[in-house]
């Protein structure tokens, strides 16, 4: 597994997070093969055998400041302004924003329900319906 990770980093020039994802896919495949009775023994892609790289250092550390958001809204087409604001204040992904339906938006509780997300878990980007108060 170490050789595989090294190959992905050096020969394929993959980002460490992508290398982690590849290892996770292999780990799941070996687990599935074991459950199906096609593989026995320790999972070579297990995190116990070869640790995943800590992804925390790759997390986003920079966000739009209020002035930058204001400038973006000034130059954005009027039809895009609600989308830009929603993305900025919810952190929703583009695909999630594109799939928002009127029935998913509750203005009374200031929530947007996301029926299909990247991790296939429905929910709302806000921690609670009272996260924002309307005046």
mmCIF file of C-alpha atoms in Angstrom:
data_model
loop_
_atom_site.group_PDB
_atom_site.id
_atom_site.type_symbol
_atom_site.label_atom_id
_atom_site.label_comp_id
_atom_site.label_asym_id
_atom_site.label_seq_id
_atom_site.Cartn_x
_atom_site.Cartn_y
_atom_site.Cartn_z
ATOM 1 C CA UNK A 1 0.000 0.000 0.000
ATOM 2 C CA UNK A 2 2.890 2.378 0.721
ATOM 3 C CA UNK A 3 4.231 1.754 -2.789
ATOM 4 C CA UNK A 4 0.780 2.393 -4.247
ATOM 5 C CA UNK A 5 0.481 5.680 -2.338
ATOM 6 C CA UNK A 6 3.996 6.669 -3.421
ATOM 7 C CA UNK A 7 3.153 5.838 -7.057
ATOM 8 C CA UNK A 8 -0.003 7.954 -6.974
ATOM 9 C CA UNK A 9 1.879 10.920 -5.472
ATOM 10 C CA UNK A 10 4.982 10.782 -7.679
ATOM 11 C CA UNK A 11 3.987 9.205 -10.983
ATOM 12 C CA UNK A 12 0.378 10.380 -11.147
ATOM 13 C CA UNK A 13 0.991 13.671 -9.281
ATOM 14 C CA UNK A 14 -2.138 13.240 -7.198
ATOM 15 C CA UNK A 15 -2.882 15.488 -4.249
ATOM 16 C CA UNK A 16 -2.528 13.778 -0.833
ATOM 17 C CA UNK A 17 -6.294 14.012 -0.294
ATOM 18 C CA UNK A 18 -6.880 12.201 -3.607
ATOM 19 C CA UNK A 19 -4.380 9.527 -2.554
ATOM 20 C CA UNK A 20 -6.357 9.092 0.681
ATOM 21 C CA UNK A 21 -9.556 8.718 -1.336
ATOM 22 C CA UNK A 22 -7.958 6.064 -3.548
ATOM 23 C CA UNK A 23 -6.852 4.128 -0.458
ATOM 24 C CA UNK A 24 -10.347 4.377 1.020
ATOM 25 C CA UNK A 25 -11.841 2.953 -2.177
ATOM 26 C CA UNK A 26 -9.380 0.050 -2.082
ATOM 27 C CA UNK A 27 -10.134 -0.538 1.598
ATOM 28 C CA UNK A 28 -13.853 -0.751 0.823
ATOM 29 C CA UNK A 29 -13.200 -3.106 -2.090
ATOM 30 C CA UNK A 30 -11.151 -5.467 0.082
ATOM 31 C CA UNK A 31 -13.835 -5.350 2.794
ATOM 32 C CA UNK A 32 -16.492 -6.199 0.192
ATOM 33 C CA UNK A 33 -14.337 -9.039 -1.173
ATOM 34 C CA UNK A 34 -13.907 -10.416 2.357
ATOM 35 C CA UNK A 35 -17.681 -10.237 3.011
ATOM 36 C CA UNK A 36 -18.343 -12.007 -0.301
ATOM 37 C CA UNK A 37 -15.849 -14.736 0.632
ATOM 38 C CA UNK A 38 -13.319 -13.930 -2.122
ATOM 39 C CA UNK A 39 -10.565 -12.646 0.167
ATOM 40 C CA UNK A 40 -9.188 -13.658 3.548
ATOM 41 C CA UNK A 41 -6.614 -12.079 5.779
ATOM 42 C CA UNK A 42 -5.824 -8.527 6.782
ATOM 43 C CA UNK A 43 -7.014 -5.705 4.576
ATOM 44 C CA UNK A 44 -3.833 -4.257 2.990
ATOM 45 C CA UNK A 45 -5.537 -0.890 2.516
ATOM 46 C CA UNK A 46 -6.622 -0.676 6.142
ATOM 47 C CA UNK A 47 -5.708 2.507 7.968
ATOM 48 C CA UNK A 48 -4.213 0.292 10.686
ATOM 49 C CA UNK A 49 -1.635 -1.026 8.195
ATOM 50 C CA UNK A 50 -0.934 2.191 6.296
ATOM 51 C CA UNK A 51 -2.094 5.428 7.873
ATOM 52 C CA UNK A 52 -4.004 7.978 5.843
ATOM 53 C CA UNK A 53 -2.403 11.390 5.600
ATOM 54 C CA UNK A 54 -3.946 13.998 7.880
ATOM 55 C CA UNK A 55 -6.159 16.135 5.629
ATOM 56 C CA UNK A 56 -6.661 18.950 8.138
ATOM 57 C CA UNK A 57 -3.746 20.980 6.744
ATOM 58 C CA UNK A 58 -5.501 21.039 3.356
ATOM 59 C CA UNK A 59 -8.776 22.398 4.703
ATOM 60 C CA UNK A 60 -9.831 25.774 3.362
ATOM 61 C CA UNK A 61 -8.482 28.573 5.508
ATOM 62 C CA UNK A 62 -9.507 31.583 3.474
ATOM 63 C CA UNK A 63 -13.004 32.866 2.970
ATOM 64 C CA UNK A 64 -14.514 35.936 1.357
ATOM 65 C CA UNK A 65 -14.395 38.988 3.553
ATOM 66 C CA UNK A 66 -17.402 41.282 3.740
ATOM 67 C CA UNK A 67 -15.819 43.809 1.335
ATOM 68 C CA UNK A 68 -15.005 41.069 -1.192
ATOM 69 C CA UNK A 69 -18.549 39.724 -1.053
ATOM 70 C CA UNK A 70 -19.845 43.257 -1.567
ATOM 71 C CA UNK A 71 -17.656 43.720 -4.649
ATOM 72 C CA UNK A 72 -18.721 40.348 -6.011
ATOM 73 C CA UNK A 73 -22.382 41.293 -5.612
ATOM 74 C CA UNK A 74 -21.773 44.643 -7.326
ATOM 75 C CA UNK A 75 -20.461 42.994 -10.492
ATOM 76 C CA UNK A 76 -22.731 39.921 -10.464
ATOM 77 C CA UNK A 77 -25.700 39.795 -12.790
ATOM 78 C CA UNK A 78 -28.932 40.477 -10.899
ATOM 79 C CA UNK A 79 -30.135 36.939 -11.602
ATOM 80 C CA UNK A 80 -27.024 35.529 -9.876
ATOM 81 C CA UNK A 81 -27.133 37.642 -6.709
ATOM 82 C CA UNK A 82 -29.533 35.341 -4.791
ATOM 83 C CA UNK A 83 -27.382 32.346 -5.741
ATOM 84 C CA UNK A 84 -24.148 34.075 -4.678
ATOM 85 C CA UNK A 85 -25.674 35.129 -1.352
ATOM 86 C CA UNK A 86 -27.082 31.664 -0.689
ATOM 87 C CA UNK A 87 -23.720 30.050 -1.469
ATOM 88 C CA UNK A 88 -21.834 32.560 0.691
ATOM 89 C CA UNK A 89 -24.070 32.205 3.737
ATOM 90 C CA UNK A 90 -24.780 28.462 3.595
ATOM 91 C CA UNK A 91 -21.618 26.939 2.130
ATOM 92 C CA UNK A 92 -23.773 24.887 -0.228
ATOM 93 C CA UNK A 93 -22.050 23.303 -3.215
ATOM 94 C CA UNK A 94 -22.926 24.256 -6.785
ATOM 95 C CA UNK A 95 -24.789 20.988 -7.405
ATOM 96 C CA UNK A 96 -26.815 21.486 -4.222
ATOM 97 C CA UNK A 97 -27.667 25.056 -5.224
ATOM 98 C CA UNK A 98 -28.780 23.918 -8.686
ATOM 99 C CA UNK A 99 -31.163 21.338 -7.200
ATOM 100 C CA UNK A 100 -32.905 23.677 -4.719
ATOM 101 C CA UNK A 101 -36.666 23.666 -5.243
ATOM 102 C CA UNK A 102 -39.169 26.131 -3.853
ATOM 103 C CA UNK A 103 -40.585 23.400 -1.567
ATOM 104 C CA UNK A 104 -37.105 22.978 0.018
ATOM 105 C CA UNK A 105 -36.943 26.596 1.225
ATOM 106 C CA UNK A 106 -38.643 27.601 4.468
ATOM 107 C CA UNK A 107 -38.455 31.366 4.933
ATOM 108 C CA UNK A 108 -40.198 31.222 8.322
ATOM 109 C CA UNK A 109 -37.433 29.137 9.881
ATOM 110 C CA UNK A 110 -34.685 30.420 7.536
ATOM 111 C CA UNK A 111 -33.776 26.919 6.403
ATOM 112 C CA UNK A 112 -33.065 25.192 3.124
ATOM 113 C CA UNK A 113 -33.547 21.433 3.015
ATOM 114 C CA UNK A 114 -30.997 19.630 0.831
ATOM 115 C CA UNK A 115 -32.548 16.339 -0.352
ATOM 116 C CA UNK A 116 -29.410 15.197 -2.220
ATOM 117 C CA UNK A 117 -25.962 16.141 -0.958
ATOM 118 C CA UNK A 118 -22.443 15.041 -1.833
ATOM 119 C CA UNK A 119 -22.441 12.485 0.986
ATOM 120 C CA UNK A 120 -26.001 11.323 0.166
ATOM 121 C CA UNK A 121 -27.276 12.535 3.536
ATOM 122 C CA UNK A 122 -30.257 14.883 3.339
ATOM 123 C CA UNK A 123 -30.284 17.853 5.670
ATOM 124 C CA UNK A 124 -29.907 21.569 6.122
ATOM 125 C CA UNK A 125 -26.644 23.544 6.058
ATOM 126 C CA UNK A 126 -27.676 25.468 9.162
ATOM 127 C CA UNK A 127 -27.187 24.078 12.664
ATOM 128 C CA UNK A 128 -30.694 25.022 13.775
ATOM 129 C CA UNK A 129 -33.765 26.819 12.448
ATOM 130 C CA UNK A 130 -33.073 29.647 14.919
ATOM 131 C CA UNK A 131 -29.575 30.282 13.623
ATOM 132 C CA UNK A 132 -30.734 33.495 11.979
ATOM 133 C CA UNK A 133 -33.435 35.864 13.088
ATOM 134 C CA UNK A 134 -35.484 37.858 10.648
ATOM 135 C CA UNK A 135 -36.347 41.456 11.360
#
